[in-house]
XYZ file of C-alpha atoms in Angstrom:
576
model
C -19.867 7.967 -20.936
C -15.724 8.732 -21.634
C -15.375 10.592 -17.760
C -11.535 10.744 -18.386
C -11.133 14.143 -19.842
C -7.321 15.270 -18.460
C -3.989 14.979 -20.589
C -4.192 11.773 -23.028
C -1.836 9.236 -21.921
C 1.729 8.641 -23.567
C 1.155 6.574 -26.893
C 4.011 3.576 -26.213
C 6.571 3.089 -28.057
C 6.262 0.202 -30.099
C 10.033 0.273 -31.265
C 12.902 0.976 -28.743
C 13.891 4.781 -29.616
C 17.242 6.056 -28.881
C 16.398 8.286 -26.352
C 13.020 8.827 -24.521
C 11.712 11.731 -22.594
C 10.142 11.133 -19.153
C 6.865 12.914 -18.762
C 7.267 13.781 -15.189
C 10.912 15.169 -14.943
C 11.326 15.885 -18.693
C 14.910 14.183 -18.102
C 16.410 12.239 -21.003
C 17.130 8.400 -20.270
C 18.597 6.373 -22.879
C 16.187 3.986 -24.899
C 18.222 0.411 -24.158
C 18.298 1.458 -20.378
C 14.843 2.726 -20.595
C 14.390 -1.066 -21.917
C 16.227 -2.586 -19.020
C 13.839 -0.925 -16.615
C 10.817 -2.371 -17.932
C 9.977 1.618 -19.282
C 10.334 3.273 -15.936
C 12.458 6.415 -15.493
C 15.220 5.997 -13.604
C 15.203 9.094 -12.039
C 11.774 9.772 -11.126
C 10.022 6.447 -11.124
C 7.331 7.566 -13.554
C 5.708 4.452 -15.167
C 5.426 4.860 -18.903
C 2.074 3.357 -20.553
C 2.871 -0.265 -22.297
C 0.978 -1.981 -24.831
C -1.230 -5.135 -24.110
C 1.536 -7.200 -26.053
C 4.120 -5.426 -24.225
C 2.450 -6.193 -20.501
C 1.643 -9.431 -21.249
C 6.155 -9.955 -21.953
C 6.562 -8.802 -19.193
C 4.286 -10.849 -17.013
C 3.895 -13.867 -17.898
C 6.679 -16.774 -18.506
C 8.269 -17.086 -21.955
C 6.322 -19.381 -24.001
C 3.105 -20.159 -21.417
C 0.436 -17.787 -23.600
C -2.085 -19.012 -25.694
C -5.168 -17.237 -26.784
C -8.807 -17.590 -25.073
C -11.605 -17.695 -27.340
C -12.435 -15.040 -29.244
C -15.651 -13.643 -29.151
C -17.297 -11.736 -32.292
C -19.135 -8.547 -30.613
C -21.963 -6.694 -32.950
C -20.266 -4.615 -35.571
C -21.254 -0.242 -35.281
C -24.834 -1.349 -33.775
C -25.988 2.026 -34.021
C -24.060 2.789 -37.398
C -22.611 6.092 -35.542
C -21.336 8.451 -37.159
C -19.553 11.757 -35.354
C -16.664 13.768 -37.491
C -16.063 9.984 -39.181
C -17.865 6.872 -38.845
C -17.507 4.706 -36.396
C -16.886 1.974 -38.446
C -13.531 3.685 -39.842
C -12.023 4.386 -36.576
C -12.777 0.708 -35.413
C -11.093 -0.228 -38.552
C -7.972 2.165 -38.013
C -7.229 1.548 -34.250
C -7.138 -2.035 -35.771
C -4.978 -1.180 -38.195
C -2.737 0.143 -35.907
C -2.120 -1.523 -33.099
C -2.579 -4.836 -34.345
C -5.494 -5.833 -32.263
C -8.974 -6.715 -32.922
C -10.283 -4.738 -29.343
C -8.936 -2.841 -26.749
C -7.973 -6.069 -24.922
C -6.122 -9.244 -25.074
C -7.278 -12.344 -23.153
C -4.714 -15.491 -23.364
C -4.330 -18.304 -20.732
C -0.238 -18.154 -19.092
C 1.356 -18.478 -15.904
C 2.802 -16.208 -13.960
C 6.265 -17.695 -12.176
C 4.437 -21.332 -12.862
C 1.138 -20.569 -11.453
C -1.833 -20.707 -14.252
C -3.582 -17.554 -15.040
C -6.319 -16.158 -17.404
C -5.039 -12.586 -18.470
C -7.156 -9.790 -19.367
C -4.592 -7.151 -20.519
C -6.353 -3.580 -21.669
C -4.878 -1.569 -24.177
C -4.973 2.361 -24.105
C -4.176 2.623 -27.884
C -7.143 0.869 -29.532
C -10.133 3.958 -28.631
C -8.289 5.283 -25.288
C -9.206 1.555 -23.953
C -13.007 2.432 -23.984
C -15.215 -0.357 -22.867
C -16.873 -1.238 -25.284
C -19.227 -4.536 -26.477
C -16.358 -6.469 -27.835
C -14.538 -5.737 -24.599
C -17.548 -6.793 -22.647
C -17.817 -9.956 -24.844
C -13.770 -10.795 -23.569
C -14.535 -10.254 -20.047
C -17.486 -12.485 -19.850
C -15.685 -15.320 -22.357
C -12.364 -15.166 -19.984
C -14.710 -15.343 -16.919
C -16.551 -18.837 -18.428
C -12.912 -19.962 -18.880
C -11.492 -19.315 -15.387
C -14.780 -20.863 -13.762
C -14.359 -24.254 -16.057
C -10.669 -24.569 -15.983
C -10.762 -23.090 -12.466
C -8.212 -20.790 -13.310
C -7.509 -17.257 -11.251
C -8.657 -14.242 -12.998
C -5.628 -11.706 -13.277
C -7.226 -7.676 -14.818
C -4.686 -5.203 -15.896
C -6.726 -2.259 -16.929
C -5.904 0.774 -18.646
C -9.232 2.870 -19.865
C -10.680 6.248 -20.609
C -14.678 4.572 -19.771
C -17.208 3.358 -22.338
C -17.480 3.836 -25.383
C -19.496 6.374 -26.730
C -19.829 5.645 -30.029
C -21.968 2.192 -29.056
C -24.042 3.881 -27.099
C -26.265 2.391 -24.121
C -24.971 -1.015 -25.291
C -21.724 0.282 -24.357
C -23.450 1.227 -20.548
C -24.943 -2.569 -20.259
C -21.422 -3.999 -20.328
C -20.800 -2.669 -16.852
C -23.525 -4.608 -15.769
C -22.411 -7.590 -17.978
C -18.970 -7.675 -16.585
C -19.522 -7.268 -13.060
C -22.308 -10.407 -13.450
C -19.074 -12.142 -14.656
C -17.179 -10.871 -11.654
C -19.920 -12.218 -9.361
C -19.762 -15.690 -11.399
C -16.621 -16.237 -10.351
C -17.112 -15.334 -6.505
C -19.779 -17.900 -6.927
C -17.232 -20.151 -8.235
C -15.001 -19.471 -5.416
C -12.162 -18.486 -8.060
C -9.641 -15.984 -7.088
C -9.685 -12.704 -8.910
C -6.696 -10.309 -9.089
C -6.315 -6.593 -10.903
C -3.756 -4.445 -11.883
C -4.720 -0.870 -12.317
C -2.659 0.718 -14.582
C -2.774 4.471 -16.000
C -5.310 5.650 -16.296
C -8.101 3.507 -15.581
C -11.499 5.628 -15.538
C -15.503 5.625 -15.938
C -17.214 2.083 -16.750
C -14.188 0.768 -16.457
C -13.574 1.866 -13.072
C -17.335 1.450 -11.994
C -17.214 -2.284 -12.915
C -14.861 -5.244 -13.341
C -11.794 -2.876 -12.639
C -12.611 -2.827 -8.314
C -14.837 -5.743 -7.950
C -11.259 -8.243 -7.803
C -10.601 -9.881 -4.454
C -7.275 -8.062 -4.462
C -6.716 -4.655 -6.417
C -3.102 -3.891 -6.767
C -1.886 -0.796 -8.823
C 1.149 0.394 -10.231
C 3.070 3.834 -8.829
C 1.287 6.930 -9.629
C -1.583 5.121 -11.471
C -4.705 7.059 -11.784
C -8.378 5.501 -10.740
C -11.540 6.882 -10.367
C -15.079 7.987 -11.773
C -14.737 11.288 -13.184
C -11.728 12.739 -14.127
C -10.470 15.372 -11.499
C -10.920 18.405 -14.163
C -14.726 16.848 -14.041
C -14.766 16.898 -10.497
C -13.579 20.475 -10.702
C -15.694 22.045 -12.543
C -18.592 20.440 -11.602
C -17.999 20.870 -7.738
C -16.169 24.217 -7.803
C -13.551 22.925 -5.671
C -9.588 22.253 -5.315
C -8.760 19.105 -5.104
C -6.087 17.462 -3.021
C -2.461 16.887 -4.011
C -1.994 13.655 -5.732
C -5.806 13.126 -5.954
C -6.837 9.453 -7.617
C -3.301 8.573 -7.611
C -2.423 4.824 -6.047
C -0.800 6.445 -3.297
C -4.136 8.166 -2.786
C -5.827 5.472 -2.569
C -3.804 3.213 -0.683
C -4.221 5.647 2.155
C -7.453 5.966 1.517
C -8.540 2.289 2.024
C -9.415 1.588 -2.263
C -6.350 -0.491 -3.133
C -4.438 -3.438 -1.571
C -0.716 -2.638 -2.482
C 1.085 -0.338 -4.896
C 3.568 -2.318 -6.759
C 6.720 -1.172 -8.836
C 6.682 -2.237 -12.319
C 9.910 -4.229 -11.087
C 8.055 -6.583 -8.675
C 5.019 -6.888 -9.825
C 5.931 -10.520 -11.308
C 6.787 -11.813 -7.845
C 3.806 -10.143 -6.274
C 1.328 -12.176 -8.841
C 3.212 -15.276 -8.266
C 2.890 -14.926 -4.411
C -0.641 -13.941 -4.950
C -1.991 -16.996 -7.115
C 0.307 -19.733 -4.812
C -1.648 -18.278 -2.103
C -4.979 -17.875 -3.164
C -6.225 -21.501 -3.149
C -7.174 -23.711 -0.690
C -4.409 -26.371 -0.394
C -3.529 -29.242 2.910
C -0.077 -28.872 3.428
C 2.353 -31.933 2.022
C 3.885 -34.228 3.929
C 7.508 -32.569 3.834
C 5.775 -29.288 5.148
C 3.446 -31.652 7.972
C 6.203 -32.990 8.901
C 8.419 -29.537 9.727
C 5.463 -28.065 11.296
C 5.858 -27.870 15.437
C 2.875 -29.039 16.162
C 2.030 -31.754 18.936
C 1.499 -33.036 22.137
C 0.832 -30.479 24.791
C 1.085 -27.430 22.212
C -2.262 -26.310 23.558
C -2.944 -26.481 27.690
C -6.409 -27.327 28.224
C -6.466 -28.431 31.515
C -7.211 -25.575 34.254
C -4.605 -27.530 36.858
C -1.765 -27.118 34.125
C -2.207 -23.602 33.992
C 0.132 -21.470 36.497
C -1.814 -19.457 38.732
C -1.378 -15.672 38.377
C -2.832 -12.724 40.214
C -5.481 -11.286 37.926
C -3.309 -7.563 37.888
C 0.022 -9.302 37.239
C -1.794 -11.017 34.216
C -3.009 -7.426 32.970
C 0.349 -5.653 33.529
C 2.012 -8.420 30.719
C -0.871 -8.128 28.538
C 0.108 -4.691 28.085
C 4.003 -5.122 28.133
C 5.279 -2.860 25.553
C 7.616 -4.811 24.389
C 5.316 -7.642 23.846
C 5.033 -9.230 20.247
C 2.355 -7.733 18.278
C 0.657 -9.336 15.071
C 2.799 -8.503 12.687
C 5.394 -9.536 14.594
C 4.001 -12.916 15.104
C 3.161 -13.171 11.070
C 6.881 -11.843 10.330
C 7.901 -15.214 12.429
C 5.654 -17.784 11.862
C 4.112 -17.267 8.165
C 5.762 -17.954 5.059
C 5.272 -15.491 1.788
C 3.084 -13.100 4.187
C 1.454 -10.672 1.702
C -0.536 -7.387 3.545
C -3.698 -6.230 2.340
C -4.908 -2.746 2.899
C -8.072 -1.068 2.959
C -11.785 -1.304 3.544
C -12.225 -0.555 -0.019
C -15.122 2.051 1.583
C -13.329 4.798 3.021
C -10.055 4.128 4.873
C -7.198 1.966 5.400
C -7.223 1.237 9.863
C -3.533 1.080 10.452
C -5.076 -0.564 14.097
C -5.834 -3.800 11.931
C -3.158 -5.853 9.763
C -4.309 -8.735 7.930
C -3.157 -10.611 4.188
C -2.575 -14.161 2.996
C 0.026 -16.235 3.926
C 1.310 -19.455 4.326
C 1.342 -21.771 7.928
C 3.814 -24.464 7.549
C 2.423 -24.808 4.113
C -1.398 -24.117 4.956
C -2.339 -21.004 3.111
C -4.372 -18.692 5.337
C -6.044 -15.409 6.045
C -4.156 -13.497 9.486
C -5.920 -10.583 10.736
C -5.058 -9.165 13.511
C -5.149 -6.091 15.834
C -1.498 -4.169 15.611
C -0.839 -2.248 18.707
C 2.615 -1.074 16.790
C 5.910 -0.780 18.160
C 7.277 -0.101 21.904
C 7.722 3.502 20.727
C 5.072 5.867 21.805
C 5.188 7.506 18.098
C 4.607 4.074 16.317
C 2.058 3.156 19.068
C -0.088 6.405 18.172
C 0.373 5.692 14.514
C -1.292 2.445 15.146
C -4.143 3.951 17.323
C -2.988 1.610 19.931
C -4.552 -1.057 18.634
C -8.086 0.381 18.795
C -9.768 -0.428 15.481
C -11.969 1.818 14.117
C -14.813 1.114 11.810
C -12.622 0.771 8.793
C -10.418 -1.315 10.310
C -13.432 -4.237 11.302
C -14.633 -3.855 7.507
C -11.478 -4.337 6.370
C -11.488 -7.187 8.503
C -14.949 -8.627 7.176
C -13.359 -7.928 3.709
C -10.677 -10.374 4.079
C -12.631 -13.181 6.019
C -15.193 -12.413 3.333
C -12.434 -13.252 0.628
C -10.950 -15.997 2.931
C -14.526 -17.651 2.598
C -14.682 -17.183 -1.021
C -11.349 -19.358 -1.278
C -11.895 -21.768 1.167
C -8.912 -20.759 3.257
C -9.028 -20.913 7.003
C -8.562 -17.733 9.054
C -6.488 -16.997 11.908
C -7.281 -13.717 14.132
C -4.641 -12.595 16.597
C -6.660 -10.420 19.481
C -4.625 -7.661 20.966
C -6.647 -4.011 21.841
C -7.833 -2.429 24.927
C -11.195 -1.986 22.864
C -12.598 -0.190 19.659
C -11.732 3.067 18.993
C -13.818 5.353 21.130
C -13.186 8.782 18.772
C -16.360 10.474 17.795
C -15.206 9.837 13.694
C -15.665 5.936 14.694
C -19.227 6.923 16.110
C -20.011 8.835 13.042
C -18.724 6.035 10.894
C -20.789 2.841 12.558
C -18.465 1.301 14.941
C -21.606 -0.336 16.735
C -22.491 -1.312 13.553
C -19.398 -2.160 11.827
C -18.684 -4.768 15.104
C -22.036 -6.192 14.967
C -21.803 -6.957 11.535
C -18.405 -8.717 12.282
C -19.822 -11.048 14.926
C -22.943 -12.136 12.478
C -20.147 -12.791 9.726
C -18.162 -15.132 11.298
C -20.950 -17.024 13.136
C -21.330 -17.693 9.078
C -17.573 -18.085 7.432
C -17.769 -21.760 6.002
C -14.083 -21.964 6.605
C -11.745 -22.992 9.901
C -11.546 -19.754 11.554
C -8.986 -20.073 15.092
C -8.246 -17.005 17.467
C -5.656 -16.533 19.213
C -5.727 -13.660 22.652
C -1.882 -12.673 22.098
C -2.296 -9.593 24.878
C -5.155 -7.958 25.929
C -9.033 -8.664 24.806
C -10.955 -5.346 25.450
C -14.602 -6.067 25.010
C -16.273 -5.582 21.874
C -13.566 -4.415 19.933
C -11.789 -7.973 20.736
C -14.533 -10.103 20.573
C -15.337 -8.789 16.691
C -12.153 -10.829 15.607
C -12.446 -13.917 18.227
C -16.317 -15.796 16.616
C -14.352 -18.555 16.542
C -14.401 -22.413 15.881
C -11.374 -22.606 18.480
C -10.300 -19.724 20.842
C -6.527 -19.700 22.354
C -5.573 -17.484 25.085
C -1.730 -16.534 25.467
C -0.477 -17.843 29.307
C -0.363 -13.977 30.257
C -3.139 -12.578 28.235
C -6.416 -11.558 29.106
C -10.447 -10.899 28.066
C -12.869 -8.930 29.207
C -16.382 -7.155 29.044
C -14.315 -3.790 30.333
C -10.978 -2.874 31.902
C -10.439 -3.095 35.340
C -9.738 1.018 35.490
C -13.368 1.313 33.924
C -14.615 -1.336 35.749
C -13.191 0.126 38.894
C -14.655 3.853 37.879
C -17.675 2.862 37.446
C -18.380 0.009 40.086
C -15.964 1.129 42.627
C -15.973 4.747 42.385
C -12.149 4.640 42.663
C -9.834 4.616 39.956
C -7.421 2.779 42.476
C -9.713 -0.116 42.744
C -8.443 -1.682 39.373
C -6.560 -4.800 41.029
C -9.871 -5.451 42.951
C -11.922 -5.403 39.706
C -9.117 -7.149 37.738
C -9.873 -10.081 40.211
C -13.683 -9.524 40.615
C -13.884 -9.680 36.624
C -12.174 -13.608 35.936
C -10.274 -12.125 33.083
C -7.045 -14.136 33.216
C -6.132 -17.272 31.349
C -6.986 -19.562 34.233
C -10.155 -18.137 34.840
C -11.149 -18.238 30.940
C -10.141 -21.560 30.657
C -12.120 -22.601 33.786
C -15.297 -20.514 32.127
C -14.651 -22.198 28.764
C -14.315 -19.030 27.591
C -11.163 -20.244 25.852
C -10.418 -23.579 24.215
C -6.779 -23.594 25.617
C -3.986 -21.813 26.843
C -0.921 -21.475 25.260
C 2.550 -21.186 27.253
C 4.798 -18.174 27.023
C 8.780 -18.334 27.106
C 9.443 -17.896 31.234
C 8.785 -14.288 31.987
C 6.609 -13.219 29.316
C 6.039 -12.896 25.315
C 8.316 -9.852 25.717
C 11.274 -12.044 26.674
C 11.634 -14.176 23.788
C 9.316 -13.566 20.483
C 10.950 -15.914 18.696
C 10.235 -18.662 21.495
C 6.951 -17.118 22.169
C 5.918 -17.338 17.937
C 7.323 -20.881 18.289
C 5.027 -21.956 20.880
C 1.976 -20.105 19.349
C 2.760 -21.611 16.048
C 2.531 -24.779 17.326
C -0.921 -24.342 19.219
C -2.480 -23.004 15.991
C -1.015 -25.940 13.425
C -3.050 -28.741 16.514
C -5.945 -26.309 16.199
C -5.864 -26.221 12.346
C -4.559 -29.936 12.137
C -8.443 -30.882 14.201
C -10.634 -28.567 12.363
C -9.588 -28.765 8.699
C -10.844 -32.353 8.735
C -14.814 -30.824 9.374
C -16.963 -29.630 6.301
C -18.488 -26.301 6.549
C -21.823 -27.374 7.479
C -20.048 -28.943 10.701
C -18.043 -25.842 11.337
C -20.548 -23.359 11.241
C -22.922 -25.864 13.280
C -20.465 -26.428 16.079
C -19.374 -22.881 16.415
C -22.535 -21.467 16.899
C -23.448 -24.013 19.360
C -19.865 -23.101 21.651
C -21.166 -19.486 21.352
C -25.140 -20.476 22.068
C -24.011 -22.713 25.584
C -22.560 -19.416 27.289
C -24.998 -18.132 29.938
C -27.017 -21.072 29.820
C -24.688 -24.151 31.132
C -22.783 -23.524 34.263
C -19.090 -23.316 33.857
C -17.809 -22.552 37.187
C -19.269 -22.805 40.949
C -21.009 -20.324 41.986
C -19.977 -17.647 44.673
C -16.187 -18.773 44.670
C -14.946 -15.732 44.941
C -12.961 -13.241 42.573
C -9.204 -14.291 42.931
C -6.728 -16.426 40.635
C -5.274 -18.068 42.680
């Protein structure tokens, strides 16, 4: 089952060569500098193929490898023979390369941080999967689980390998049972697609990683595209299976250049287990005393249409504004890893004075009109709220809490997001994080438009922003529908309770938290400040709770509403 079919990679040099020709631009670059750029062309950025021996250099700090087990796979089970036997072309890709299979496994560290690397190798069989590849998966996988030890992939594969047959086919199935092992284990699991990376490969251990970064131009998929072709009779897109491709298309996390990929792995593994922060980092955070308001006679009164018009300021801070200020070694993660990547919805792992954490967030983009349509607004559509459930999915998987910064006038209303599940992709939201075993705390930092706000705000502790505001509807449709007037909106706005005041009051909302004087829009340094504070108390009073307590208590704040009486009855619609 060898799906790759198009243009054999580039064998890699093992020995520097004088001068090497790029295989995208044809331009000469000079071997030594050719060296000094880790074997990308200068002038293009094309990414030449590297050895297993030659990856693993480049990755992981002088000195830190040392082999994992080996091991032994059945030798020719099925005694195939094609043109040659089998045996003899085990026997010369051995011979050489060096290697006993088409992949290393070693224990390392990556910029400090301990790793178990899997490192493919296109030489040995065109990196087919193969049993003794199968046997390496599953022997790194027992070693990452008992040494609890991340999982770091770099792949490089034409599919199985045909000459073992349907043996070949079961370790698909045997890797990805490894893969789930580790989930189980809660251990974090990282790949690096590199070119190409195709069939069983692909279908298995290669996309089942908790993060799935790839290198530029690197080439991922099922069947090749001349496959895909022939079989379909059609014309395929420009750039088709690239990692550009499928950035866009929601498959891949990042796309990293050979030249940063070291940094990006270190980032990744310092972030990817649950840690409390030390004392030095405690002791820097801004939390305390009054960081949270939580008394309705400390909150400033504020006509309900005043509160809506600063919800919507366009200059106020979005999400990724707020993780640019307040988190440390914020790395974005893209995609729904279905379809799409929802530029409405920004979310990755970073660190809160110390804590790591998962921030997800609606993005409304910037003040600009073009940057606000780019970002839909803020309106998530279906791929956006599964890329969501994907990250508080792997948040739950690493025991690291989640924040969720609430900012949309509501889901996406397009008919593509009705076609796609949006009812569906919400609901499933709101049954995930009734069950996330982790802190989760949201934070209102603008408006809270009905369903679409509510997926991201399930919450063990829900903030509300001085001059945002929540709601089943907004006050135009409220006033459209109720009213019959569109001017009616300040009368709903009222009617509906939607400011901070009013939440608090309905215990909507665990707190409030202040705003520099003026706005968010005034000051979003001040404003990050002062939100960074309220979510270190909120952290600071959940982390202490196990998950059976979390989950327990946040399904009973969510099970009281309707049923206990938050506010008097018949006092009227106003703010004030």
């Amino acid at each position: 089952m060898v799906l790759y079919d198009d243009r054999p990679a580039d064998p890699p040099a093992e020995r520097p060569q004088e001068w090497v020709r790029c295989t995208r631009c044809a331009g000469l670059v000079y071997g030594k500098r050719f060296g000094r750029t880790l074997s990308v062309c200068p002038d293009c950025g094309w990414h030449a193929q590297l050895t297993a021996p030659q990856r693993l250099d480049q990755l992981l700090d002088p000195g830190s490898a040392s082999p994992v087990d080996h091991v032994e796979p059945v030798h020719d089970p099925l005694g195939f023979h094609d043109t040659r036997p089998y045996a003899e072309r085990l026997e010369d890709a051995r011979a050489t390369t060096g290697l006993r299979e088409a992949m290393i496994c070693v224990r390392g560290r990556i910029e400090s941080r301990p790793v178990v690397a899997a490192v493919m190798d296109f030489r040995f069989l065109g990196g087919s999967l193969g049993c003794g590849v199968g046997a390496l998966i599953a022997e790194a996988a027992r070693t990452c689980v008992r040494e609890r030890t991340p999982l770091l992939l770099v792949t490089a594969s034409g599919g199985a390998r045909m000459q073992e047959g349907v043996l070949s086919l079961m370790q698909m199935a045997k890797t990805s049972q490894a893969m789930a092992e580790l989930d189980e284990a809660g251990i974090l699991t990282i790949s690096l697609i590199t070119d190409p990376t195709y069939g069983g490969v692909a279908a298995s251990f290669a996309t089942l990683s908790d993060v799935i970064i790839a290198e530029p131009g690197a080439r991922l998929g099922f069947a090749g595209p001349r496959v895909i072709e022939q079989t379909t009779g059609e014309r395929l897109p420009e750039g088709f299976q690239t990692a550009e491709f499928l950035l866009e298309h929601g498959m891949v996390d990042d796309v990293v250049p050979r030249s940063a990929l070291r940094p990006t792995l270190g980032r990744l593994l310092s972030l990817g287990s649950p840690a409390r922060p030390d004392a030095e980092a405690q002791g820097a955070s801004p939390a305390g005393a009054g960081a949270i308001v939580r008394g309705t006679d400390e909150v400033r009164p504020r006509e309900a249409w005043d509160a809506v018009r600063l919800a919507r300021h366009p200059n106020r801070p979005t999400a990724a504004d707020y993780a640019d200020h307040l988190l440390d070694d914020f790395h974005v993660l893209h995609g729904d890893r279905l379809a799409a990547d929802c530029t409405a919805i920004v979310g990755g792992l970073g660190r809160l004075g110390g804590r790591p954490v998962m921030l997800i967030g609606h993005h409304k983009g910037g003040p600009g009109l073009a940057e606000r349509q780019r970002h839909q607004f803020g309106m998530a559509t279906p791929a956006g709220y599964r890329k969501a459930a994907r990250l508080m999915r792997m948040a739950d998987k690493l025991g690291l809490p989640v924040v969720t910064l609430i900012d949309t006038p509501g889901a996406n209303p397009g008919p593509e997001s009705e076609r796609s599940g949006q009812a569906i992709a919400i609901a499933e939201n709101l049954r995930l994080m009734s069950q996330l075993r982790v802190p989760v705390v949201a934070a209102l930092i603008g408006e809270g438009g009905s369903g679409g706000a509510l997926a991201l705000a399930v919450a063990d502790r829900v903030l509300v922003l001085e001059n945002g505001v929540y709601s089943v509807i907004s006050p135009e449709g409220c006033a459209a529908i109720l009213w019959k007037q569109a001017d009616a909106a300040p009368t709903a706005a009222a009617a509906l309770r939607l400011d901070a005041r009013e939440l608090l009051r309905m215990g909507i909302v665990d707190g409030v938290v202040p705003e520099p004087e003026g706005g968010a829009h005034q000051d979003h340094a001040k404003a990050a400040a002062l939100l960074g504070a309220a979510l270190h108390t909120a952290m600071d009073e959940l982390t202490p709770w196990e998950p059976g307590r979390l989950i327990r208590e946040r399904r009973s704040r969510f099970d009281r509403f309707g049923v206990e009486a938050t506010i008097p009855v018949g006092t009227g619609g106003g703010s004030s």
